[in-house]
């Protein structure tokens, strides 16, 4: 695993992320519109060359390069 970076909710995600992951981040942030996310951050790590993005609440996004899609894993699932 390789640590990538951290950024605040609502800030621009790293440009090296695939478009599917950026879209998934935007969708999660839209769902959080009514929640106070002050101080919440995303953490990007690379696992076997694939981005894994985790929000401070435990929401995790994983990228599938074959399908060019991101899945969202909620901590409540």
Coordinates of C-alpha atoms in Angstrom, one line a residue:
X1 CA 0.0 0.0 0.0
X2 CA 1.2 3.5 -0.8
X3 CA -0.1 6.6 0.9
X4 CA -1.4 9.2 -1.6
X5 CA -2.8 12.3 0.0
X6 CA -5.6 13.9 2.1
X7 CA -8.0 16.7 1.2
X8 CA -11.1 18.2 2.7
X9 CA -14.7 17.4 1.7
X10 CA -15.7 19.8 -1.0
X11 CA -12.1 20.5 -2.2
X12 CA -10.8 19.4 -5.5
X13 CA -9.7 15.7 -5.5
X14 CA -6.3 14.8 -6.9
X15 CA -6.1 15.0 -10.7
X16 CA -4.5 11.6 -11.0
X17 CA -7.8 9.9 -9.9
X18 CA -9.9 8.1 -12.6
X19 CA -13.0 10.0 -13.7
X20 CA -15.2 7.2 -12.2
X21 CA -13.7 7.8 -8.7
X22 CA -14.0 11.6 -9.0
X23 CA -17.7 11.1 -9.9
X24 CA -18.2 8.7 -6.9
X25 CA -16.6 11.3 -4.6
X26 CA -19.0 14.0 -6.0
X27 CA -22.0 11.7 -5.5
X28 CA -21.1 11.0 -1.8
X29 CA -20.5 14.6 -1.1
X30 CA -23.9 15.5 -2.7
X31 CA -25.5 12.9 -0.3
X32 CA -23.8 14.7 2.6
X33 CA -25.2 18.1 1.7
X34 CA -27.3 18.4 4.9
X35 CA -24.5 17.1 7.2
X36 CA -21.9 19.2 8.9
X37 CA -18.7 17.9 7.4
X38 CA -16.5 20.6 8.8
X39 CA -13.0 19.0 9.3
X40 CA -13.9 15.9 7.4
X41 CA -11.2 14.7 5.0
X42 CA -10.7 12.1 2.3
X43 CA -7.7 9.9 2.4
X44 CA -6.3 8.4 -0.8
X45 CA -4.1 5.3 -0.7
X46 CA -2.9 3.1 -3.5
X47 CA -3.4 -0.7 -3.1
X48 CA -1.9 -2.8 -5.8
X49 CA -1.8 0.3 -8.1
X50 CA -5.5 1.0 -7.6
X51 CA -6.9 4.0 -5.8
X52 CA -8.8 3.5 -2.5
X53 CA -10.4 6.6 -1.1
X54 CA -11.8 6.7 2.4
X55 CA -13.8 9.4 4.1
X56 CA -13.4 10.1 7.8
X57 CA -16.8 8.5 8.5
X58 CA -15.6 5.2 7.1
X59 CA -17.2 5.5 3.6
X60 CA -14.7 3.8 1.2
X61 CA -14.5 4.0 -2.6
X62 CA -12.7 1.3 -4.6
X63 CA -11.9 1.5 -8.2
X64 CA -12.3 -1.4 -10.7
X65 CA -10.1 -0.7 -13.8
X66 CA -11.6 -3.5 -15.8
X67 CA -15.1 -2.0 -15.5
X68 CA -13.8 1.6 -15.1
X69 CA -16.2 2.0 -12.2
X70 CA -16.0 2.9 -8.5
X71 CA -17.9 1.2 -5.8
X72 CA -19.0 2.9 -2.6
X73 CA -18.9 0.9 0.7
X74 CA -20.8 2.6 3.4
X75 CA -19.8 1.9 7.1
X76 CA -23.5 1.1 7.7
X77 CA -23.6 -1.7 5.2

